[in-house]
CSV table of C-alpha atoms in Angstrom, one decimal:
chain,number,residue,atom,x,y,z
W,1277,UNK,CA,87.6,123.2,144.6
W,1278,UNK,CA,85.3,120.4,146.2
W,1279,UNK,CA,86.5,117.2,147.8
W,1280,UNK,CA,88.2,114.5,145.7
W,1281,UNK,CA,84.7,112.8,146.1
W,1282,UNK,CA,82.7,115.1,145.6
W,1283,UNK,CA,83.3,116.7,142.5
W,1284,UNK,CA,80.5,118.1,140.5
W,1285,UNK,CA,80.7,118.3,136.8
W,1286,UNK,CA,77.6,120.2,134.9
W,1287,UNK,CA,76.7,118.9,130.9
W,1288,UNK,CA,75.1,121.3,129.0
W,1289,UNK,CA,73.5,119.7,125.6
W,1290,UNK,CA,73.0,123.6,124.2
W,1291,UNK,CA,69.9,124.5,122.5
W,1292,UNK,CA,66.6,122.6,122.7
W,1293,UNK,CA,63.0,122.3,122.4
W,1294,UNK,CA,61.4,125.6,119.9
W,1295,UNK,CA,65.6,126.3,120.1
W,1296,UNK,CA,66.9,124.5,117.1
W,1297,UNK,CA,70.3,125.5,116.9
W,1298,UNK,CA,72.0,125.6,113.4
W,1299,UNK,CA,70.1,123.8,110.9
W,1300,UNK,CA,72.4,121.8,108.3
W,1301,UNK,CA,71.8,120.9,104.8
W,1302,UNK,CA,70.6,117.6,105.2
W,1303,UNK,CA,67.7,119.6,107.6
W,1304,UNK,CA,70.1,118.0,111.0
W,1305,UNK,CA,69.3,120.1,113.7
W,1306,UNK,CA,72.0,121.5,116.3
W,1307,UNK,CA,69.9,120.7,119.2
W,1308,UNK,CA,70.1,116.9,118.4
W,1309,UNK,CA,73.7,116.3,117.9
W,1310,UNK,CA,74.2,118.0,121.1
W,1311,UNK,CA,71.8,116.1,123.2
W,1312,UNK,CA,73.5,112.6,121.3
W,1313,UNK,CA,77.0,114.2,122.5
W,1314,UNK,CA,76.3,115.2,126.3
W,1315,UNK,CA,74.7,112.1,127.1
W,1316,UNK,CA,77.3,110.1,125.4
W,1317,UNK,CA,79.8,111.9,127.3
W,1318,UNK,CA,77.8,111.8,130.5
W,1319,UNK,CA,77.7,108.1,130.6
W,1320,UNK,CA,80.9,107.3,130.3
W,1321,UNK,CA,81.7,109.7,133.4
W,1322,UNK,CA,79.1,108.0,135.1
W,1323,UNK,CA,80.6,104.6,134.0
W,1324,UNK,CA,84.3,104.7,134.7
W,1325,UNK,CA,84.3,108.1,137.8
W,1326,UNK,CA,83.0,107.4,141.2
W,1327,UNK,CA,84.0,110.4,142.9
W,1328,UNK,CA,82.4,112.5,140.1
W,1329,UNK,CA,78.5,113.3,140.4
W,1330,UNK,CA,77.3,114.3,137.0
W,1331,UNK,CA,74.5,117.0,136.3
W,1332,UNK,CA,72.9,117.4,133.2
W,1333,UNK,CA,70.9,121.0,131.9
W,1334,UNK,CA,68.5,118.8,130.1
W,1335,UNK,CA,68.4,115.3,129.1
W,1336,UNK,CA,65.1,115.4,126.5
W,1337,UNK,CA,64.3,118.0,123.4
W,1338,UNK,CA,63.8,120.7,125.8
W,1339,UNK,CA,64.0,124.5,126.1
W,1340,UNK,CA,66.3,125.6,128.9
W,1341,UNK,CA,66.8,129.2,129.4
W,1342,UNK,CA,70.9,130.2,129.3
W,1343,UNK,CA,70.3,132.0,132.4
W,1344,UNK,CA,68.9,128.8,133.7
W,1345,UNK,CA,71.9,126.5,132.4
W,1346,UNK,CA,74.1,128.7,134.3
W,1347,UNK,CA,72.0,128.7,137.2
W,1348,UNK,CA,71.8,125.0,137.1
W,1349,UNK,CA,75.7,124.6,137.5
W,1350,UNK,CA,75.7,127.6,140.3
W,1351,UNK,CA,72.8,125.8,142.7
W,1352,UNK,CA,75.1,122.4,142.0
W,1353,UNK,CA,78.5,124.1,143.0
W,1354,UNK,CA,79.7,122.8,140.3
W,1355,UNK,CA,83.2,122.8,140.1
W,1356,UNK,CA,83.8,122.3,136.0
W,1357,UNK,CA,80.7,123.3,133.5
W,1358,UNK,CA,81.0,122.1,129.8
W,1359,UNK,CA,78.6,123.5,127.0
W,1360,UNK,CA,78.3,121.2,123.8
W,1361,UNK,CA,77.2,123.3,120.7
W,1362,UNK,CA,77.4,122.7,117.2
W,1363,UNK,CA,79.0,125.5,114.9
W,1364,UNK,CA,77.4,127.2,111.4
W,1365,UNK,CA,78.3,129.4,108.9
W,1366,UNK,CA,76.4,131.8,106.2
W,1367,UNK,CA,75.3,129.9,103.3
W,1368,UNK,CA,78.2,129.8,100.3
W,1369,UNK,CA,80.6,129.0,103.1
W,1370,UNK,CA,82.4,126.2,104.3
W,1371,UNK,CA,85.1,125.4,107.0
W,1372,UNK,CA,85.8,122.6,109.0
W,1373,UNK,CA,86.9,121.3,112.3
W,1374,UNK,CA,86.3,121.6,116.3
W,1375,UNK,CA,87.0,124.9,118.3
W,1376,UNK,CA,86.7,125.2,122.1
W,1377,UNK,CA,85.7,129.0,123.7
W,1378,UNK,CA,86.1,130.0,127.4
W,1379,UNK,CA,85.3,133.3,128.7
W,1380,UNK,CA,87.1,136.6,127.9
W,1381,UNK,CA,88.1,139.1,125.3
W,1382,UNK,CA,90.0,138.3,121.7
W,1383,UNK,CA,93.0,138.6,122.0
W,1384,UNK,CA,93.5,138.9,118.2
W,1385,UNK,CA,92.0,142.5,117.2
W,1386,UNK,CA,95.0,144.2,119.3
W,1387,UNK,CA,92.3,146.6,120.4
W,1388,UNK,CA,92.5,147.4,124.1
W,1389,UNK,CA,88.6,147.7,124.0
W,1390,UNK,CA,88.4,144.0,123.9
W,1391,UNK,CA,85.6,144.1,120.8
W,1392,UNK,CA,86.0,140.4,119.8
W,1393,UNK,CA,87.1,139.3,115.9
W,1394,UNK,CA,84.6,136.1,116.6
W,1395,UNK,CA,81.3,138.3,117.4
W,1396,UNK,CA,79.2,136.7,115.0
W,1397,UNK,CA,80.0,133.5,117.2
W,1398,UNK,CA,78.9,134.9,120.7
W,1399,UNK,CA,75.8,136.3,118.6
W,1400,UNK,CA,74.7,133.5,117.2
W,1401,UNK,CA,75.0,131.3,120.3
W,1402,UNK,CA,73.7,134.1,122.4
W,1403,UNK,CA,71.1,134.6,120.2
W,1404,UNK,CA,68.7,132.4,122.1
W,1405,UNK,CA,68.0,134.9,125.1
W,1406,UNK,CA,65.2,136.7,122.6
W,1407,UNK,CA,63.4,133.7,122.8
W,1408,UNK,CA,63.2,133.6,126.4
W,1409,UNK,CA,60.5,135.7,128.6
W,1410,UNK,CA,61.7,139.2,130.3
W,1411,UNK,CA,64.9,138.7,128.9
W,1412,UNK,CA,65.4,142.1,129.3
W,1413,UNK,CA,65.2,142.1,133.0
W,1414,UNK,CA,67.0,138.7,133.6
W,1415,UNK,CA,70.2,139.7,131.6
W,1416,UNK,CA,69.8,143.4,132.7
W,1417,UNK,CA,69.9,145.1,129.3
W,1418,UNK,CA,72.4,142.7,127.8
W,1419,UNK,CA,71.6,142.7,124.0
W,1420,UNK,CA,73.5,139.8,122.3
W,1421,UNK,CA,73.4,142.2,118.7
W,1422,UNK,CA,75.0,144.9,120.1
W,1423,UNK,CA,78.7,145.0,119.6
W,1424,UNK,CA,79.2,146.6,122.6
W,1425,UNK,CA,77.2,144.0,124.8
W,1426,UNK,CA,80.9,142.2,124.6
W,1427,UNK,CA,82.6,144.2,126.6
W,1428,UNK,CA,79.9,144.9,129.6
W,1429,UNK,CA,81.3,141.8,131.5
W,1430,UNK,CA,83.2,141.3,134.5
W,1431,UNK,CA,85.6,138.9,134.2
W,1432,UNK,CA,85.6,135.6,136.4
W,1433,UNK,CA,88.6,135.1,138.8
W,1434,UNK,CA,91.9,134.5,137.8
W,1435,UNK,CA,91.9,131.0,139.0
W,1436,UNK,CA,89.0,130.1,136.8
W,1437,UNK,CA,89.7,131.5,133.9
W,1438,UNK,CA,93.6,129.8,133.9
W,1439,UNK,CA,91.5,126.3,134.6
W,1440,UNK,CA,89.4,127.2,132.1
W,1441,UNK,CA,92.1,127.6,129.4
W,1442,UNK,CA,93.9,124.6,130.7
W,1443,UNK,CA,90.6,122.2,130.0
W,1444,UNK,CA,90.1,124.0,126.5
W,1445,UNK,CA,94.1,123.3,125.6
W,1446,UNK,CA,92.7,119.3,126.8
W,1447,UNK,CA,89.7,119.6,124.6
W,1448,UNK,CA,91.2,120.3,121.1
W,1449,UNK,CA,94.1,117.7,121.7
W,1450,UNK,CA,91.5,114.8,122.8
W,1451,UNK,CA,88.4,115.6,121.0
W,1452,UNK,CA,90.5,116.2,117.8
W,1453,UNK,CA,92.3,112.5,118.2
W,1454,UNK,CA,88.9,110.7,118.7
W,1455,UNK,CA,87.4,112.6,116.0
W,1456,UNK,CA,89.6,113.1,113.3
W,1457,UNK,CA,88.9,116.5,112.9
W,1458,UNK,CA,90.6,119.8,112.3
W,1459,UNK,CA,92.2,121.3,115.0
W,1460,UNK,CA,90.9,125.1,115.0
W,1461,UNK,CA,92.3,125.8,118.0
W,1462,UNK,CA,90.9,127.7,121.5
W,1463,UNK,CA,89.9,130.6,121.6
W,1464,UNK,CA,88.1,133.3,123.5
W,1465,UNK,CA,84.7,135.1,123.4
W,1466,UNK,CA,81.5,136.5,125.5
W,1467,UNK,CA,79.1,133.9,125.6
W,1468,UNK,CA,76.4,134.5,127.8
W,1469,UNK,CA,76.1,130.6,129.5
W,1470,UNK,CA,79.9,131.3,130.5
W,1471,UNK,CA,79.6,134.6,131.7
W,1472,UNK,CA,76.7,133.8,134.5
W,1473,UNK,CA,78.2,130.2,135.7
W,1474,UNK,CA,80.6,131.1,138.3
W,1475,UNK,CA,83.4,128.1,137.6
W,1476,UNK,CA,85.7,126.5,135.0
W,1477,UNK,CA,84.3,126.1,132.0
W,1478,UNK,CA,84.0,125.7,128.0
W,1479,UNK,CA,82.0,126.1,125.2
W,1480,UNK,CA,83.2,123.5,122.8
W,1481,UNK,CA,81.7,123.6,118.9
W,1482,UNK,CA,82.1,120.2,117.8
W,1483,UNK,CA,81.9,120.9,113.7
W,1484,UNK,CA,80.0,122.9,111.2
W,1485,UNK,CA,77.1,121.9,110.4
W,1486,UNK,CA,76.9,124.2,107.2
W,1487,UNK,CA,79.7,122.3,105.8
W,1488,UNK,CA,78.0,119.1,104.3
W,1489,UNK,CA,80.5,116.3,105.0
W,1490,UNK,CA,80.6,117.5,108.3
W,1491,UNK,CA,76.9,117.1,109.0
W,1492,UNK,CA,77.2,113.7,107.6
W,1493,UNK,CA,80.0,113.0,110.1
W,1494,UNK,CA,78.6,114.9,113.4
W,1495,UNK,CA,75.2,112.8,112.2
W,1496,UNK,CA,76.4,109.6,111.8
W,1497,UNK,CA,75.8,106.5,114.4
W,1498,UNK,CA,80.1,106.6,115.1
W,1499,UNK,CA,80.0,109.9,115.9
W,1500,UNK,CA,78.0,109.7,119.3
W,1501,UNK,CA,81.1,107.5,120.9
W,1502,UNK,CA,84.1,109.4,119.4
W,1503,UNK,CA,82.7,112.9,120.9
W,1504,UNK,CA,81.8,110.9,123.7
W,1505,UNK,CA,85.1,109.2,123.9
W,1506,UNK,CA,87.1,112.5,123.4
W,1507,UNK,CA,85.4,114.7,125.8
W,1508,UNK,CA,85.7,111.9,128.3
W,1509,UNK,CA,89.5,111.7,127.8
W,1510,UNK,CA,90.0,115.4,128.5
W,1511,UNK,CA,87.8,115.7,131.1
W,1512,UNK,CA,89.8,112.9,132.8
W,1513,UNK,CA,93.3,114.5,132.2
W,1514,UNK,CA,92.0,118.0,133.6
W,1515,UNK,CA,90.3,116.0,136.0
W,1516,UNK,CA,94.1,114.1,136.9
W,1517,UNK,CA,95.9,117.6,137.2
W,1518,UNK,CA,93.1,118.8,139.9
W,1519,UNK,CA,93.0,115.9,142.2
W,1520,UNK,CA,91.3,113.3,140.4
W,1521,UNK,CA,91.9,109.3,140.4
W,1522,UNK,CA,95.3,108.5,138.6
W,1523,UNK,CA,93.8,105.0,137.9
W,1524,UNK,CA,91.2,105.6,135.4
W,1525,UNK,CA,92.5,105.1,132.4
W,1526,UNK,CA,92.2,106.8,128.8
W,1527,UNK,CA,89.7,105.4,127.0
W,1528,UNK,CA,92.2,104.1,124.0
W,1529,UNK,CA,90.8,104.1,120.0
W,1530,UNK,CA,88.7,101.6,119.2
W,1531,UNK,CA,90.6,98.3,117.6
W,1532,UNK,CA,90.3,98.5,114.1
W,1533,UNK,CA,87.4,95.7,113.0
W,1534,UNK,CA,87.6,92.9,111.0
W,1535,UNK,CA,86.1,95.2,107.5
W,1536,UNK,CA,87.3,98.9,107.2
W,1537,UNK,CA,84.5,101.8,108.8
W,1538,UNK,CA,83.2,103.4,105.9
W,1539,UNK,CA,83.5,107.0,106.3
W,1540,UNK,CA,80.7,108.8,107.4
W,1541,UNK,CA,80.7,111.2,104.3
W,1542,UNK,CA,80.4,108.1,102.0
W,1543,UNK,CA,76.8,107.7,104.0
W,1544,UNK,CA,75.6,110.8,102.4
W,1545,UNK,CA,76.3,109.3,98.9
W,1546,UNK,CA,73.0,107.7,98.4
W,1547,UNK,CA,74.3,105.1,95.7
W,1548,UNK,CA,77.2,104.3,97.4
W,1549,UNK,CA,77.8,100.4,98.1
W,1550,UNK,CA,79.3,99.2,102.1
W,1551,UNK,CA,81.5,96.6,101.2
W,1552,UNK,CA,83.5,94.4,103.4
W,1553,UNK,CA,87.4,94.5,103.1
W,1554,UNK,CA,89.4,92.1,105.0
W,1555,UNK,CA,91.9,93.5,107.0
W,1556,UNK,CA,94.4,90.4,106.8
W,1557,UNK,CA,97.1,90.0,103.7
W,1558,UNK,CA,96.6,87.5,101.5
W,1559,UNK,CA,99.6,85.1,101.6
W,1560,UNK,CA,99.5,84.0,97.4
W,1561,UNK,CA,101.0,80.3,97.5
W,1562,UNK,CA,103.7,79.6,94.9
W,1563,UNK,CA,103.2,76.3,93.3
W,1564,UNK,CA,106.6,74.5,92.1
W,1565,UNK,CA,106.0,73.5,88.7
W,1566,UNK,CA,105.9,70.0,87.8
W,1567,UNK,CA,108.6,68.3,85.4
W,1568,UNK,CA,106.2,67.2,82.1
W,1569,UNK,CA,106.6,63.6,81.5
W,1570,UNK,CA,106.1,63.7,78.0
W,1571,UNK,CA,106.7,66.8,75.6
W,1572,UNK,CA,104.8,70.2,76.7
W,1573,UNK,CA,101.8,70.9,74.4
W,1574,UNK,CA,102.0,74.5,73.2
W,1575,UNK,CA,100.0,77.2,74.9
W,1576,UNK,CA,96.8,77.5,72.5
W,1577,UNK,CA,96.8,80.8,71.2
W,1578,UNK,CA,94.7,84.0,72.7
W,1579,UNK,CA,91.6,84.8,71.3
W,1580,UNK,CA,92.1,87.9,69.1
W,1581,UNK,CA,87.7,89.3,69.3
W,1582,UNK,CA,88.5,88.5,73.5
W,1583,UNK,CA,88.5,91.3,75.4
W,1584,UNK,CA,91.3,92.2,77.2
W,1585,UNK,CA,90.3,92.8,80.8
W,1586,UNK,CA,92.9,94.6,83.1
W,1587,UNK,CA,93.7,94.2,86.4
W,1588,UNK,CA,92.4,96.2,89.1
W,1589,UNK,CA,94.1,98.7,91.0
W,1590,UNK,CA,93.7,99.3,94.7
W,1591,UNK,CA,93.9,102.7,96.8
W,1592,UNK,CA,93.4,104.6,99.8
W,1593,UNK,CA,90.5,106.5,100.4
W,1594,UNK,CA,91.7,108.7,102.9
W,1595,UNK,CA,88.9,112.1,102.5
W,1596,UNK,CA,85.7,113.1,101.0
W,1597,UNK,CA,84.5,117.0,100.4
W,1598,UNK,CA,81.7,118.7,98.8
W,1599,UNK,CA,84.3,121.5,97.1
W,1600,UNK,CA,87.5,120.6,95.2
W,1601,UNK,CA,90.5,121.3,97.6
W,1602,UNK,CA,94.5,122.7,97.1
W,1603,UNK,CA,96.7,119.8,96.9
W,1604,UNK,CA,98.3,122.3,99.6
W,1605,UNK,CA,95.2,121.9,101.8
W,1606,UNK,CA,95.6,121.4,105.8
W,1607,UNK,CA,92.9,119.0,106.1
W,1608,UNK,CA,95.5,116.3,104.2
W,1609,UNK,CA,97.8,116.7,107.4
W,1610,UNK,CA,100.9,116.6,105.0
W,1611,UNK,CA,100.5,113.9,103.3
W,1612,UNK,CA,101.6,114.1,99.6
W,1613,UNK,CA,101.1,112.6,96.0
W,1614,UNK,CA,97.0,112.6,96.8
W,1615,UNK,CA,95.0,112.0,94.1
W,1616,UNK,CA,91.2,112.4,93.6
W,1617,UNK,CA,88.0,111.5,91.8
W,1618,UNK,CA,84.4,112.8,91.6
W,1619,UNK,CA,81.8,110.7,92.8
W,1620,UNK,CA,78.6,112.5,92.5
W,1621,UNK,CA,78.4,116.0,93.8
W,1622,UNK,CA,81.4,114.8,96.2
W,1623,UNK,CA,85.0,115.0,96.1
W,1624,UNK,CA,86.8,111.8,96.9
W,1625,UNK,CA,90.8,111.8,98.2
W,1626,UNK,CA,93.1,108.8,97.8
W,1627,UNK,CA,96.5,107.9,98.1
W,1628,UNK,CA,98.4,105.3,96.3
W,1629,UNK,CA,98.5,102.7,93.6
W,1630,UNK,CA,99.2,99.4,92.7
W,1631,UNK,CA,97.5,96.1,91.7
W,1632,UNK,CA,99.0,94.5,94.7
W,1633,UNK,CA,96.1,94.4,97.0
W,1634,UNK,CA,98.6,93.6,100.2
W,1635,UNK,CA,101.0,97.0,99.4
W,1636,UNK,CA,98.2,99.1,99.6
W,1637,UNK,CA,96.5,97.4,102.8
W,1638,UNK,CA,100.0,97.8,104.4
W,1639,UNK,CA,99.4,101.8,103.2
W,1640,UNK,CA,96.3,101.7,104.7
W,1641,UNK,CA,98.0,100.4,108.1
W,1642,UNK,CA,100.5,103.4,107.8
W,1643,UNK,CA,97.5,106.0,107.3
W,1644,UNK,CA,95.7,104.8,110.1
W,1645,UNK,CA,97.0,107.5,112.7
W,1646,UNK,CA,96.7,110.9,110.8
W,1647,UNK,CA,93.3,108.9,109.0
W,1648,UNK,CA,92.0,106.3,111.1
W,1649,UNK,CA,88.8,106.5,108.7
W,1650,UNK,CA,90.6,105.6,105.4
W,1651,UNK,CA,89.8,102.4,103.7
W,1652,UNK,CA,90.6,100.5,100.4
W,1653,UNK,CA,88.9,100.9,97.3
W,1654,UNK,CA,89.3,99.4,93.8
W,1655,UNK,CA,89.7,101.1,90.0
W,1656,UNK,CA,89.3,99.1,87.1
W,1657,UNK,CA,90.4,101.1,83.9
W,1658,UNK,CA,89.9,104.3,85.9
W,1659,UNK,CA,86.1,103.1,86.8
W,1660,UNK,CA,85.5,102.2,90.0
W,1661,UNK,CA,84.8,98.7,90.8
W,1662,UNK,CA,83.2,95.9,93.7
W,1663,UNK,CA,86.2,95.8,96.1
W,1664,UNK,CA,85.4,91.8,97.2
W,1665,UNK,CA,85.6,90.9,93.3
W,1666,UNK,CA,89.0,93.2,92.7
W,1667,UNK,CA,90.2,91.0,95.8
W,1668,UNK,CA,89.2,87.8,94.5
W,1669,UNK,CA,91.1,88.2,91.3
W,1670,UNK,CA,94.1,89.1,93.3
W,1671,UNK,CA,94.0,85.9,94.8
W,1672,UNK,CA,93.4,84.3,91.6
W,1673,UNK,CA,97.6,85.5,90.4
C-alpha cells in the first residue's frame, strides 16, 4: 500500500473513440456516459482529497487499448483502479439497476471449473480486444468468445482480491443511495482490464442502457453528480478503512429545492410539461363569519345547464417504466397500494389520494428516502391536469 500521501487512484471511463460501447434506444452511446461519470467522479477526488493523486485512462472520445488501461494503472502503482462501464442487454429485454464485478470465478454455477454464469458479460466488455492491433500476441491467445478463455487466468493475490470485494460491497451501498437505483448486487467475472492491472480494483456497470427509462436516467444532466457523488462516497469509505483522512466527509444528498426534480424518465416523454411545485404547505386561513345585521338573503340557487367541475386530486409519482410491472415488483421497494396510469408508450407509478394538496405533500416528504425523485401530480376526473392551477384552487377552499 503506498504512503497516506501518496496514494494513487486510476479512473478508467471504459470504451472510447471507434469503441462505442452499448448503444441505447435513444442512439446514447456507452462511451459517453462513461467519460461524463469518471470525470465527475475524478473531480470531486481532486476537490475534497489531498493526499490522493488521480489518473485518468483517457479524458477525451478516445480509443485506449484494455491492455493499455491496465498498463496505465501498473506504470502509476496505482494502488485502487476503478472501471466505469455502462451495462446492455439483447433486444426484447429489459432489467434494471447497478452491478459492481471484481476479478475471479462465479461462484454461482457450483462447477469446480469456475465457467462463469455471467459470460456474456465478460464477452461483451472484453469484446473490444478485436479491435485492437496484434491482439493476438498482446493477450497471448486469449479469445474473449471462447468459454474457456475464463478460466486461463491466474488469480491476483489474496490481499487484492479481499480489498477488491471490500470496495465493490462500498460501491453498491453508495452508488445505489445517490442513484436511486436497483441494487443488483457484486459479483464476480474475468474481465480482461482487471485481470492485467496488478491492484484492487472494480468494474462497476452503472445501468442498462437497453432498458429505456434507464437511458433516460444515466443520460440526464442529474445523473453526472449522483454517479459522481456515489462513487466518491465509496471510494472515501474504502479509502477510510486503508489509511485515509477521517476528516473528509461524505458528500450528503442534495437538499431538496424549492420545486420537485422531475424525474429523468418524464424527460423522455416529449409532451410532457416541467411544472413548478412548491414544497411549502399551504396554511388555508379560516375566516370567522360575521353576525348579519339585517336578515340573511337566501343563497341564489345553482345553475342547473352549469357544469359541475370537480376538485382535483393530488398524488405521488414515485416511478416511470416502458413495460407494465407486478404490483409485487422490487423496484417499488415495498411500498403498497401503488397505483398507475399510461402516459404515452410509458408506464407511470403513484401513490396516494386525496384533494388535500398538504396530505399528499406530507406523503411526498415520507417517500423521499426509498424515492428521493417522486413529485406531486394532479388528476382532474381521472385526466391529468396543470399542477400550479390544481394548487391554486386548493387555496381557493
Amino acid at each position: 500500500m503506498a504512503a497516506k500521501n501518496n496514494f494513487t487512484l486510476v479512473i478508467d471511463a471504459g470504451h472510447g473513440g471507434r469503441d462505442t460501447g452499448a448503444i441505447g434506444y435513444g442512439k446514447v452511446k456507452e462511451k459517453d456516459l462513461t467519460l461524463k461519470f469518471a470525470l465527475a467522479f475524478g473531480r470531486l477526488v481532486e476537490q475534497n482529497c489531498p493526499d490522493v493523486k488521480v489518473v485518468y485512462t483517457r479524458k477525451t472520445d478516445t480509443f485506449v487499448e484494455l491492455y493499455r488501461r491496465a498498463e496505465i494503472a501498473n506504470k502509476n502503482k496505482a494502488d485502487l483502479f476503478i472501471s466505469i462501464h455502462i451495462n446492455a442487454l439483447p433486444k426484447g429485454k429489459t432489467a434494471h439497476g447497478f452491478q459492481t464485478y471484481t476479478l475471479g470465478t462465479s461462484k454461482r454455477t457450483g462447477k469446480k471449473t469456475g465457467v462463469l454464469e455471467n459470460l456474456e458479460v465478460a464477452k461483451r466488455e472484453n469484446a473490444v480486444i478485436l479491435l485492437e492491433k496484434d491482439y493476438k500476441q498482446t493477450y497471448q491467445g486469449y479469445d474473449p468468445n471462447s468459454p474457456e478463455s475464463n478460466i486461463m487466468f491466474e488469480f491476483i493475490q489474496d490481499k487484492n482480491m479481499e480489498n477488491s470485494v471490500e470496495l465493490a460491497k462500498y460501491m453498491q451501498k453508495y452508488v445505489c443511495q445517490a442513484t436511486g437505483r436497483q441494487d443488483m448486487g457484486a459479483q464476480q467475472d474475468n474481465l480482461a482490464v482487471l485481470r492485467l492491472s496488478s491492484m484492487p480494483g472494480c468494474l462497476v456497470e452503472c445501468g442498462f442502457i437497453s432498458t429505456r427509462d434507464e437511458e433516460s436516467f444515466m443520460n440526464s444532466k442529474s445523473a453526472p453528480e449522483k454517479y459522481g457523488r456515489g462513487l466518491f462516497n465509496a471510494f472515501l469509505a474504502y479509502r477510510r478503512h486503508h489509511g485515509g483522512s477521517q476528516t473528509i466527509a461524505y458528500l450528503p444528498e442534495p437538499k431538496p429545492e424549492a420545486q420537485p426534480e422531475v424525474t429523468p424518465e418524464e424527460l423522455a416523454n416529449v409532451q410532457l410539461e416541467v411544472v413548478p411545485v412548491p414544497v411549502q404547505e399551504i396554511k388555508v386561513e379560516q375566516v370567522p363569519e360575521a353576525k348579519p345585521d339585517t336578515e340573511p338573503v337566501p343563497p341564489s340557487q345553482p345553475n342547473p345547464t352549469a357544469p359541475v367541475v370537480s376538485a382535483p386530486v393530488f398524488k405521488v409519482q414515485i416511478l416511470t417504466s416502458s413495460e407494465k410491472l407486478s404490483s409485487r415488483d422490487a423496484r417499488f421497494k415495498g411500498v403498497k397500494d401503488v397505483s398507475s396510469y399510461k402516459d404515452g408508450a410509458l408506464y407511470k407509478y403513484t401513490v396516494g389520494e386525496s384533494t388535500d394538496y398538504n396530505a399528499i405533500l406530507r406523503m411526498r416528504r415520507g417517500l423521499a428516502a426509498t424515492f428521493p425523485q417522486a413529485f406531486v401530480i394532479a388528476f382532474r376526473d381521472g385526466e391529468r391536469m396543470d399542477i400550479n392551477e390544481a394548487i391554486r384552487e386548493f387555496k381557493k377552499k
